[in-house]
XYZ file of C-alpha atoms in Angstrom:
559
model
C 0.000 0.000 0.000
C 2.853 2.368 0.707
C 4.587 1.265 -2.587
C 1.379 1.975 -4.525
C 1.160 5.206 -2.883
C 4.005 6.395 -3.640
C 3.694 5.771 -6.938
C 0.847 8.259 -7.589
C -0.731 8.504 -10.384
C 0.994 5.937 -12.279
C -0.495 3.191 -10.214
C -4.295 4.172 -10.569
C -4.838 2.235 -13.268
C -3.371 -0.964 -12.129
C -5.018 -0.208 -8.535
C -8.157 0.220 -10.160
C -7.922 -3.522 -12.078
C -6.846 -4.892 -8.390
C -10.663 -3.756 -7.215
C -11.702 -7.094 -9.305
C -9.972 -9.280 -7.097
C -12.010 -12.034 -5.089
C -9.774 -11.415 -2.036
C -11.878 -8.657 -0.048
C -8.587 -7.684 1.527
C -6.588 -6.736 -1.492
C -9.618 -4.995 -2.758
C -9.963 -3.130 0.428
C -6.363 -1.843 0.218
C -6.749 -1.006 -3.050
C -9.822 0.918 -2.453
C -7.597 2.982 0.549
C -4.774 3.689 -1.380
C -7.179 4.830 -4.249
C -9.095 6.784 -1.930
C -5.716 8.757 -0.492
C -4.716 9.376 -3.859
C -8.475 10.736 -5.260
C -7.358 10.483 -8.615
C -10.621 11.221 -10.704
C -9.919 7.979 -12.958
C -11.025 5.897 -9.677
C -14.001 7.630 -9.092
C -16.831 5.285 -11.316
C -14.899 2.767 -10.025
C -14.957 3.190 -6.390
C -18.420 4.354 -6.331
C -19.278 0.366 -8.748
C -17.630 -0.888 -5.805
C -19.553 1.125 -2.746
C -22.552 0.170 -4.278
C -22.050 -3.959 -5.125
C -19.379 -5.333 -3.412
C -20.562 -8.456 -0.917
C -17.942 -7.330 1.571
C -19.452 -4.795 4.160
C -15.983 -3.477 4.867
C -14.956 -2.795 1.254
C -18.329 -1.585 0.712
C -17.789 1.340 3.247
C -14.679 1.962 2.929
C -15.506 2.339 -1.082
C -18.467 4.504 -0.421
C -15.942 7.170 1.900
C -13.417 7.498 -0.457
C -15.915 7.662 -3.355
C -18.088 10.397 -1.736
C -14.898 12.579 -0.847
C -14.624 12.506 -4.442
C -17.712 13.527 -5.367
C -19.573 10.998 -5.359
C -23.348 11.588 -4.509
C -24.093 8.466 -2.859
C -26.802 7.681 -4.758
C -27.549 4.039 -5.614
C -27.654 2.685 -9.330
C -25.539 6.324 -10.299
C -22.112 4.433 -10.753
C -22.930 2.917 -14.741
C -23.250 6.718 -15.404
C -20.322 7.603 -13.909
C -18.510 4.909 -16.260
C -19.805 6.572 -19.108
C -18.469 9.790 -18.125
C -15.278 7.822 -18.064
C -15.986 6.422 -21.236
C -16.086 9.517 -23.144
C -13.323 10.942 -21.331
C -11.008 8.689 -22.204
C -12.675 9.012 -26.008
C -12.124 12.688 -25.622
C -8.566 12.162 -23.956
C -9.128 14.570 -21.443
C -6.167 15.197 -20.015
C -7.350 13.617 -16.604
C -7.532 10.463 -17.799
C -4.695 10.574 -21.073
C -2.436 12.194 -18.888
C 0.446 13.781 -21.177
C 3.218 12.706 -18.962
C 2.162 9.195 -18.562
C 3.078 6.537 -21.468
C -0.089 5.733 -22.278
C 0.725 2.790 -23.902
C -0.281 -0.016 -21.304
C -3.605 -1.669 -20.234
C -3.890 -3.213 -17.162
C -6.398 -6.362 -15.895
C -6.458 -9.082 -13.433
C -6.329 -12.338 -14.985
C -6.577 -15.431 -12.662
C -5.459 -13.454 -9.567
C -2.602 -12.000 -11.076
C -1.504 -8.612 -12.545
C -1.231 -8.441 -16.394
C 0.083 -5.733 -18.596
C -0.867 -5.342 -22.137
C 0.933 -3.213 -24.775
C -1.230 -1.011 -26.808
C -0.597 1.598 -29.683
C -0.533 5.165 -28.232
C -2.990 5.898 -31.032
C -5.471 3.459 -29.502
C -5.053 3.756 -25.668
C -7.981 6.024 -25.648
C -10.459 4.029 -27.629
C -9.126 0.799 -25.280
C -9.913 2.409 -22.069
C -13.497 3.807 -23.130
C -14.350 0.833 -24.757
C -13.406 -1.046 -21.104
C -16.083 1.409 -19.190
C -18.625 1.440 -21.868
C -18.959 -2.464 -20.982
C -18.898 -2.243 -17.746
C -21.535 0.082 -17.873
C -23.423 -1.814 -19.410
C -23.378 -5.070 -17.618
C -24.025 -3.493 -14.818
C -27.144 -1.436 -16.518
C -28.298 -3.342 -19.159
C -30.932 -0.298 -20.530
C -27.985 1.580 -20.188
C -28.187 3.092 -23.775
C -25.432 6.244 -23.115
C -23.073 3.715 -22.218
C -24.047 1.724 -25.264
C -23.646 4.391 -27.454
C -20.129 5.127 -25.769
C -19.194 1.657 -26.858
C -20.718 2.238 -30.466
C -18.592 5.057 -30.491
C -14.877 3.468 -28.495
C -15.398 1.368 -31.986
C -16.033 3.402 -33.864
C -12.966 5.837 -33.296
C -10.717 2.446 -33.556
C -11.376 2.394 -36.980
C -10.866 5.826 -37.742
C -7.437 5.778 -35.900
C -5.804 2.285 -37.347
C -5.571 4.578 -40.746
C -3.003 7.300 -38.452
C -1.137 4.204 -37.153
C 2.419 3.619 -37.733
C 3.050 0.668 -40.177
C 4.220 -2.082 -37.473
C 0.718 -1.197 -35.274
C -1.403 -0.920 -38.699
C -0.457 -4.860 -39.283
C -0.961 -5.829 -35.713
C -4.430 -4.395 -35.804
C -5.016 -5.589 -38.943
C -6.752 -8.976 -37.981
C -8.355 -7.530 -35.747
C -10.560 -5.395 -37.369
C -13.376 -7.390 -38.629
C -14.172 -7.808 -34.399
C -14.094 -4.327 -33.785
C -16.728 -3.685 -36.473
C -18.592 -6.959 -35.310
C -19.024 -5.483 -31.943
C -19.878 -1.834 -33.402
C -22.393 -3.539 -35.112
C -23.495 -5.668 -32.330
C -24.365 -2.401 -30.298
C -27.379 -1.734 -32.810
C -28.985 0.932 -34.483
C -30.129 2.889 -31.367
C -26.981 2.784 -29.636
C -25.368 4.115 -32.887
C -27.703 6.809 -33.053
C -26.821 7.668 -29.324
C -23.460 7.565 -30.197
C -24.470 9.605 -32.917
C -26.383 12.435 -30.852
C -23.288 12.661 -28.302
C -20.859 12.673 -31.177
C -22.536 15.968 -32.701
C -22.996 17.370 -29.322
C -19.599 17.395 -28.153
C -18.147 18.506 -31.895
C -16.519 15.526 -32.567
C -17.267 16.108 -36.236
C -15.038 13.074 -37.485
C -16.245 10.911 -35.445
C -19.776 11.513 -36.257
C -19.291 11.315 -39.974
C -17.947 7.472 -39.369
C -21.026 6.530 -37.241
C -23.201 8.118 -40.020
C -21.800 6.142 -42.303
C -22.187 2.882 -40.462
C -25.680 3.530 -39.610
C -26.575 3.849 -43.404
C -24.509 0.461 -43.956
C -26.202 -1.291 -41.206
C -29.721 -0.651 -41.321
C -32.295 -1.830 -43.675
C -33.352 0.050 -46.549
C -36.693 1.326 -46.768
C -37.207 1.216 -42.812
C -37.494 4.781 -40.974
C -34.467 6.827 -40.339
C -33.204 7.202 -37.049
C -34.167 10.677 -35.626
C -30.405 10.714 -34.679
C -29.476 10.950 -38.585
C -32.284 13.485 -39.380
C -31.212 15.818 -36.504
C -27.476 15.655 -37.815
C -28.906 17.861 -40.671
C -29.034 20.731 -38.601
C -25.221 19.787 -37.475
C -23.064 22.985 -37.556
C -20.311 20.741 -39.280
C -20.877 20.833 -42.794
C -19.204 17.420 -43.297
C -22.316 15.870 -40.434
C -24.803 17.611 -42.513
C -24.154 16.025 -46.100
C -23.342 12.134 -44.284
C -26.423 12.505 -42.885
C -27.955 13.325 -46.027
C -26.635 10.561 -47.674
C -26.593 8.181 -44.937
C -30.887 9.358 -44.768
C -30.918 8.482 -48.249
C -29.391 5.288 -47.979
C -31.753 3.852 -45.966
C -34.863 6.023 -47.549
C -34.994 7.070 -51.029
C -37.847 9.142 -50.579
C -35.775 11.439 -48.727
C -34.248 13.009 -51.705
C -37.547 14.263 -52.636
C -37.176 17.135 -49.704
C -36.208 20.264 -50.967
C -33.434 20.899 -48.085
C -31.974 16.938 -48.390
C -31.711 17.630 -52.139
C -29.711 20.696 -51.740
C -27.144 18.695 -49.516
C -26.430 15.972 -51.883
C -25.889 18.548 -54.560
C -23.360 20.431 -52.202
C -22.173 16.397 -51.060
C -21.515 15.495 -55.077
C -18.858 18.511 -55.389
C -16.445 17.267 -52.688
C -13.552 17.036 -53.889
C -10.880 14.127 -53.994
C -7.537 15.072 -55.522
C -4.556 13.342 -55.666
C -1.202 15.777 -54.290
C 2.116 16.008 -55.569
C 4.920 17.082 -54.284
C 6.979 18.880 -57.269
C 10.470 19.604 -55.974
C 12.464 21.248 -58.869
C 15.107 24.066 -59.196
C 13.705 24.880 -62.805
C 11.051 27.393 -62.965
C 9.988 27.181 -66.118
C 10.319 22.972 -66.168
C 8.751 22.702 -62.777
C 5.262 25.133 -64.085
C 5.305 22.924 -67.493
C 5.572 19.707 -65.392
C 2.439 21.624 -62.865
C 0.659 22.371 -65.817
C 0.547 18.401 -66.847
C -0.684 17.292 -63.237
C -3.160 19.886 -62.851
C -4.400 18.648 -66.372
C -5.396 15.331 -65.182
C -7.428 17.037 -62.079
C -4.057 16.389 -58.807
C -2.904 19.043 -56.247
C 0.597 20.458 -56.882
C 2.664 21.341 -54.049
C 5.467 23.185 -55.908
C 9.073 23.463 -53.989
C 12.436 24.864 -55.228
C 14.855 23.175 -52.883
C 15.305 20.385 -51.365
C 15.097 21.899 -47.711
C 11.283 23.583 -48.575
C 10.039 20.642 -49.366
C 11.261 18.283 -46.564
C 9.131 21.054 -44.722
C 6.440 21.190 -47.039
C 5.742 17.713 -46.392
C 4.271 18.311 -43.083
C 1.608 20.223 -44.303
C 0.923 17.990 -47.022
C 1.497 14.917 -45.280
C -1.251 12.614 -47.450
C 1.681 13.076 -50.794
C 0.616 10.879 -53.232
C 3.648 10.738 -55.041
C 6.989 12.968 -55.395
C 9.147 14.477 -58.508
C 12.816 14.926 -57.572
C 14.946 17.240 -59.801
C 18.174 15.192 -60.110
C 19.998 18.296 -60.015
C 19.001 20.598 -56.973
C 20.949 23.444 -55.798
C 20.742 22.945 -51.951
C 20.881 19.678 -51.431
C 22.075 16.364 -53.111
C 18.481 14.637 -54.346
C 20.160 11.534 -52.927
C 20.087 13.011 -49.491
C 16.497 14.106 -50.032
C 15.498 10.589 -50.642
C 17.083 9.801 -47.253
C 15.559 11.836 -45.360
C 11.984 10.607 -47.180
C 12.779 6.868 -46.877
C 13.517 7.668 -42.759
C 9.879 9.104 -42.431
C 6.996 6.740 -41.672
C 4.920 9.283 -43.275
C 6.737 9.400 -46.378
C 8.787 5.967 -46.691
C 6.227 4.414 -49.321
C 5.914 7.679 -51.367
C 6.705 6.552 -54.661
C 9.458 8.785 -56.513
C 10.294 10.185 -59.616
C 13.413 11.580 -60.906
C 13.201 14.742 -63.452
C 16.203 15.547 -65.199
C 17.168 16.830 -69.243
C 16.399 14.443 -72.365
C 20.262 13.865 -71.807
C 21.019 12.718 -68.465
C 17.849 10.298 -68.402
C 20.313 7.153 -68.839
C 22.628 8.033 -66.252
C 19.949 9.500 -63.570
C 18.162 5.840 -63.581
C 21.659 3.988 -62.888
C 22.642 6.593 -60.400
C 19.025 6.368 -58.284
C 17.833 2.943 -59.423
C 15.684 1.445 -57.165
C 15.173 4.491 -55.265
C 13.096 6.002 -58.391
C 9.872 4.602 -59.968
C 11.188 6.389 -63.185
C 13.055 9.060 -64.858
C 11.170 12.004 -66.509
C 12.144 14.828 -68.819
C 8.894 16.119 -68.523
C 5.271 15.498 -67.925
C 4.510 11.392 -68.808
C 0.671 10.708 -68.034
C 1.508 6.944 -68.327
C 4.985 6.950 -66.099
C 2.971 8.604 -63.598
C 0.015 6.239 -63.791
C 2.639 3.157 -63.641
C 4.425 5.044 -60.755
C 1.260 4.939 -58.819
C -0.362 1.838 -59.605
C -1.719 -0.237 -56.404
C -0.935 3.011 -54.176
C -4.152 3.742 -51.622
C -5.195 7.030 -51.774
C -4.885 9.187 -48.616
C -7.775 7.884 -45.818
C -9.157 11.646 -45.912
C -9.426 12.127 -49.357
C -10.872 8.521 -49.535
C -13.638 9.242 -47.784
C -14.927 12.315 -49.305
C -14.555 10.482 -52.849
C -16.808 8.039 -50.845
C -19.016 11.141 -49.808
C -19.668 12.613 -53.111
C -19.988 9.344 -54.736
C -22.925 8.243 -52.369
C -24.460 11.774 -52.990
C -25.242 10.914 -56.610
C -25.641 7.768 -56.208
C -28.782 9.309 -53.737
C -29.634 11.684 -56.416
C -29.721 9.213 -59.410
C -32.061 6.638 -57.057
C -34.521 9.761 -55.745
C -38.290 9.377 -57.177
C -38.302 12.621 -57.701
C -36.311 15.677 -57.435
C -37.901 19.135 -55.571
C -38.069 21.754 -58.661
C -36.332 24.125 -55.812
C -33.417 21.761 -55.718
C -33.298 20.299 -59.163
C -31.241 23.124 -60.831
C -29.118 22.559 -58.412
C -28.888 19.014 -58.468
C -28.172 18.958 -62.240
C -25.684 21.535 -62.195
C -23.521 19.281 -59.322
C -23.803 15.651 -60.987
C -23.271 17.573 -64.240
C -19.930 19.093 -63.117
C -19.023 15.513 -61.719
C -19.924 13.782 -64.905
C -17.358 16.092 -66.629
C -14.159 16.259 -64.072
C -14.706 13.446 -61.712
C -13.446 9.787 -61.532
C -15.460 6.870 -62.034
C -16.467 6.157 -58.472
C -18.225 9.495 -58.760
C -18.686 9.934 -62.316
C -21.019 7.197 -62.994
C -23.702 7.924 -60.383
C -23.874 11.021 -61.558
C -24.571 10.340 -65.216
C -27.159 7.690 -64.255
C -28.377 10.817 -62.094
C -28.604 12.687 -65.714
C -29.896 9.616 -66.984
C -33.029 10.317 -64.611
C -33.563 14.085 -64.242
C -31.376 15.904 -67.112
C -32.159 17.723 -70.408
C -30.859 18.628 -73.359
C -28.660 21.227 -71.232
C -26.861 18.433 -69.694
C -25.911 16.415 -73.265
C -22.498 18.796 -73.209
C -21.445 16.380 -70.517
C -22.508 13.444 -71.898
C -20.293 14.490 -75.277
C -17.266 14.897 -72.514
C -17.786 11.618 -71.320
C -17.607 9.695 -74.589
C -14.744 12.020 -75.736
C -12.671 11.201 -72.707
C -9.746 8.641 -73.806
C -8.348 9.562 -69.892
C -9.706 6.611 -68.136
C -9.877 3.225 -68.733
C -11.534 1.890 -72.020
C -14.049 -0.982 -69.277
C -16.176 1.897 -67.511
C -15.960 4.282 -70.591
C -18.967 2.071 -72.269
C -20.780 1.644 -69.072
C -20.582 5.420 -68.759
C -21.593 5.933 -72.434
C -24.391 3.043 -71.902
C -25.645 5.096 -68.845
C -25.602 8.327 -70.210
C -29.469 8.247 -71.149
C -29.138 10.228 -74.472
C -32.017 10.141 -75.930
C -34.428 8.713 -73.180
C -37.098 9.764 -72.026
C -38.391 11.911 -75.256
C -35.371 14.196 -74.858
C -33.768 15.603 -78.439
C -30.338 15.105 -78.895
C -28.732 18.312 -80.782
C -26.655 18.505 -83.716
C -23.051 18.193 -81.588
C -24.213 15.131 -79.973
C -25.840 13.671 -82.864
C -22.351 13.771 -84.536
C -20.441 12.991 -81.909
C -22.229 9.610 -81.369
C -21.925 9.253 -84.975
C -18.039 9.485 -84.679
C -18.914 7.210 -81.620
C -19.450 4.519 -84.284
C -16.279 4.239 -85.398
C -14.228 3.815 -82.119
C -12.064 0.857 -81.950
C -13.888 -0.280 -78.960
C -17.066 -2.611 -79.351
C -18.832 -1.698 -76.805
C -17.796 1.976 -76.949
C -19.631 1.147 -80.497
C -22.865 -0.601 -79.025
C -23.851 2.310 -76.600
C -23.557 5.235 -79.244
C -25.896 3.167 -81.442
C -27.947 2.508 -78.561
C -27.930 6.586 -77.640
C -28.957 7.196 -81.008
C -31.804 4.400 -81.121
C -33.291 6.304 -78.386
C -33.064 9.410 -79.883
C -36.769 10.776 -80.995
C -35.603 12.997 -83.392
C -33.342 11.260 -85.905
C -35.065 11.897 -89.359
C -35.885 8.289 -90.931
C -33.008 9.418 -93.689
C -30.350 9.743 -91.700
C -31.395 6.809 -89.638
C -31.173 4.416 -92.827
C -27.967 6.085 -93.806
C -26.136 5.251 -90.456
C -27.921 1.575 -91.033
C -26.138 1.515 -94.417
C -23.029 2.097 -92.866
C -23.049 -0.642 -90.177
C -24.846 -3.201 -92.229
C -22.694 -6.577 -91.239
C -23.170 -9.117 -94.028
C -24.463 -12.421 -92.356
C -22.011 -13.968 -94.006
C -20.184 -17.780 -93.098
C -17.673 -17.868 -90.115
C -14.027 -17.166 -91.376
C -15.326 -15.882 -95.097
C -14.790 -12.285 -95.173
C -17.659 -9.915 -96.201
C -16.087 -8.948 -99.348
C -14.975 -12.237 -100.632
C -16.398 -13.112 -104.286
C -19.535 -15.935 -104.638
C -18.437 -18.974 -104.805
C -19.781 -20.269 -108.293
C -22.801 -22.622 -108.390
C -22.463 -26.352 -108.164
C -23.338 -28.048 -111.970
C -26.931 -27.960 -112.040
C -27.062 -26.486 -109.207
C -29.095 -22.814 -108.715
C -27.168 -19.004 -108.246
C -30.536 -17.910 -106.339
C-alpha cells in the first residue's frame, strides 16, 4: 500500500484492475490507497464498488473514499459515472490521457494475477473507453449512453488504425473485422446515441464514421433514425451532407425534400484530388511539369529546394507521389530521398526523378531502385505506372466516398424538388465532366433520370474522354441516357455519337448506337444512312464480307 502510494498517479490504473480481485482484503487496500490518492480515474470505479461489493468493509470503505470525491451516494448512479469515463477517455481529457504518462499499457487481473498489455498510443484512448462502456453496461443493461459510448470506443478504432504507424497498422489488422462486429453488435439505437453525443460534443469526425455505419447497417426502406435526421441541422458541414446521404441510404424518398436535395448537390462537389509534391530548381520545367498534373485534375505542391520541401511535407502529409529534380541546388536529391525513406509518413511515397532528355540514362543507374522512373517532362503513363496499387490518402478517400454516395442518392430519388433540381443537375453535371469513375457514374445515371438537353455537353465529354480506362468508358456511355425519355439530342451530340461509331472499342460502339436508337428525333433518312453504314453481311464464319460468290455447283441454282 505504501509502494502503490508512492507511486501516484501511475499506479491508478493498475489499482483500479486490483478492485476485481475475489480477495476482499486486497480490494480493500486497493480501495484505501485509491481513496488517499483521489485520482478522478477511480471515481466510477470506487463508487461500482460502494454500491455492489458483498464485503461490508470494502463496501464502506468504497463509499468514503468515493463520496470525498464527489460521489453523490446515490444508488444505481455508478454505470453513469462509467460513461463519463468512457467519453473521457474518447475525448482524452487530459485527466484520464495524462500527457506525462506513457499511455501505452492496459492493465487487468487475470486469474489473480496482474497483467500488462501493450497497446498503440494511437489506440489507448479508444481501449480504455471501450473497457467502461462495458462495464456500464453489464451493470445497466438499458444503459443506452453507455451503449452508445461503446458504439462510439469502436467506432474511433477504426478511424485511428488509418493514423497508425506501419508495425501497429499490421498488428491491428486482424483484428478489425471484431471491432466492427461489436460496433455492429451495439445496434442501431446505440449508434444513433453515439451519434447524438458525437454531434454534441463537436466531434465532427467521429460523427461522420457513425453516419456512415448507420446507413450500412440498417435496412433500406425502414425509418431513419431521428439521430441521422437531426445531424442535418449539425453545424459541421461534413455531419450535414453524411447525414444526407446516410438518410438516403436507408430512404430514397428522402431526396424528394427540398433541403436533403440541396445537400447531396453540395455532397456530389467534394472534392478528392490526388497531391504532388513537385520539388524542382527549374522554374519554367517545374510550371510545365504543374501544368501536366493539374491537367489530369491532382494538387501540386510546388518546392524549389530540397530543404522547402522536406518542410512542405508536413503540411501535405497525405503526398501521393513525389518528382525529384536530379539536379538541386541545396541539397544532393540523394540526401532528399534519405531523409523521405527515414519518415513513416513518407517511406512508401513513390518517386520520380526529373532531369534533361540527356542525363535520363545516367539518372536511372545513379538512383535505381530508389526512383519509380526518370522524366524529362510530364509522362501521363509513367505517372500512372508510378502509382499503380498506391491507396489514396484515408481523408481524401472518404470524401470520394461522400460525393460518390451523394449521386448515387440523387440518381435513385423518385423525384427531385423543382427548388433543388437546378441545383442538383448543375452538381452531378460538373461531376460527370471532371470526376473519376467512383463518382462519375452515379452522376450520369443521375442525368440519366432528371437531365435535359442542357446536360448532353457532358454526356459528349464523357464519350470524348480517352483519360480513363476503355471498361467503364462504355458503361458510362451506356448510362448516359441520351435520348431517353423523349429528350432531343442536338446537332453536336448527334455527330459525336456518330463518330462514336467508329471507335475501336465494341462496346464503346454498341452504346452510341444505342444513344442514337433512343433518340426521338433522328429523321428516318439519316437513320437508314447510319444503317447503311453498319450493315454486317451475315455472311459464313471465317469468309470475309467482301470475298467473291463462290460459283454454283453443276446444275445447281445461283438464287
Amino acid at each position: 500500500m505504501q509502494l502503490a502510494y508512492r507511486m501516484g498517479g501511475v499506479g491508478v490504473p493498475p489499482l483500479v484492475a486490483v478492485l476485481a480481485s475475489t480477495d476482499p482484503i486486497l480490494r480493500r487496500s486497493a480501495v484505501v490507497v485509491l481513496g488517499r490518492l483521489k485520482d478522478v480515474r477511480a471515481l466510477a470505479h470506487l463508487a461500482l464498488i460502494a454500491e455492489s461489493d458483498p464485503d461490508t468493509t470494502v463496501k464502506a470503505e468504497a463509499r468514503r473514499a468515493a463520496m470525498s470525491m464527489g460521489w453523490a451516494g446515490l444508488e444505481g448512479t455508478a454505470s453513469d459515472y462509467l460513461v463519463g469515463e468512457g467519453l473521457s477517455y474518447l475525448r482524452a481529457a487530459t485527466d484520464f490521457v495524462r500527457p506525462m504518462d506513457p499511455n501505452n499499457i492496459v492493465w487487468e487481473l487475470v486469474d489473480g494475477k496482474l497483467v500488462d498489455s501493450a497497446v498503440a498510443k494511437g489506440l489507448f484512448g479508444p481501449e480504455m473507453s471501450r473497457r467502461a462502456a462495458l462495464k456500464a453496461v453489464e451493470v445497466k443493461n438499458d444503459n443506452m449512453k453507455g451503449l452508445g459510448v461503446l458504439a462510439m470506443a469502436n467506432a474511433e478504432a477504426r478511424l485511428m488504425v488509418s493514423g497508425l504507424g506501419e508495425e501497429d497498422q499490421k498488428a491491428m489488422a486482424e483484428k478489425g473485422p471484431g471491432i466492427r462486429e461489436e460496433l455492429r453488435l451495439t445496434g442501431s439505437t446505440a449508434m444513433s446515441s453515439g451519434l447524438q453525443m458525437a454531434v454534441e460534443g463537436g466531434d465532427a469526425r467521429l460523427a461522420v464514421e457513425l453516419l456512415r455505419e448507420i446507413g450500412e447497417s440498417s435496412t433500406p426502406g425502414t425509418a431513419v433514425p431521428a439521430a441521422v435526421m437531426a445531424s442535418m441541422g449539425s453545424k459541421s458541414r461534413l455531419v450535414r451532407l453524411q447525414a444526407a446521404c446516410t438518410a438516403c441510404q436507408i430512404d430514397p424518398n428522402q431526396a424528394s425534400n427540398t433541403e436533403v436535395a440541396k445537400l447531396l448537390a453540395d455532397a456530389v462537389g467534394e472534392k478528392v484530388q490526388r497531391i504532388v509534391l513537385l520539388v524542382d530548381e527549374m522554374g519554367d520545367r517545374r510550371a510545365a511539369l504543374a501544368t501536366g498534373f493539374e491537367g489530369q485534375r491532382w494538387f501540386v505542391a510546388p518546392c524549389d529546394t530540397g530543404m522547402s520541401a522536406l518542410a512542405r511535407l508536413r503540411r501535405f502529409p497525405g503526398t501521393d507521389l513525389i518528382v525529384i529534380s536530379s539536379t538541386l541546388k541545396d541539397m544532393v536529391a540523394e540526401q532528399v530521398i534519405d531523409e523521405l525513406k527515414a519518415d513513416d509518413r513518407t517511406k512508401n511515397v513513390p518517386i520520380l526523378i526529373v532531369t534533361d532528355e540527356k542525363g535520363i540514362e545516367g539518372a536511372k543507374a545513379r538512383f535505381g531502385a530508389n526512383a519509380k522512373n526518370v522524366l524529362a517532362k510530364y509522362d501521363g503513363a509513367a505517372v500512372d505506372a508510378a502509382i499503380e496499387g498506391m491507396p489514396m490518402n484515408p481523408e481524401r478517400q472518404r470524401a470520394e466516398e461522400l460525393a460518390a454516395a451523394a449521386a448515387r442518392a440523387i440518381a435513385h430519388a423518385p423525384l427531385l424538388p423543382e427548388s433543388a433540381k437546378e441545383m442538383a443537375l448543375a452538381a452531378v453535371t460538373e461531376a460527370a465532366q471532371s470526376r473519376a469513375d467512383t463518382v462519375r457514374l452515379p452522376s450520369l445515371r443521375a442525368i440519366q433520370r432528371f437531365g435535359g438537353t442542357n446536360q448532353q455537353t457532358a454526356v459528349l465529354a464523357v464519350l470524348a474522354d480517352g483519360n480513363a480506362s476503355i471498361p467503364p468508358r462504355p458503361t458510362r456511355a451506356t448510362r448516359s441516357g441520351m435520348g431517353s425519355r423523349g429528350i432531343a439530342i442536338g446537332p453536336d451530340a448527334m455527330k459525336a455519337l456518330g463518330e462514336a461509331l467508329g471507335n475501336a472499342d465494341a462496346t464503346i460502339r454498341e452504346a452510341a448506337a444505342g444513344a442514337i436508337g433512343r433518340a426521338p428525333n433522328l429523321e428516318p433518312a439519316a437513320r437508314i444512312k447510319m444503317l447503311g453504314t453498319k450493315a454486317v453481311p451475315f455472311s459464313a464464319s471465317g469468309a470475309p464480307a467482301s470475298a467473291p460468290a463462290a460459283k454454283p455447283a453443276e446444275g445447281g441454282s445461283s438464287n
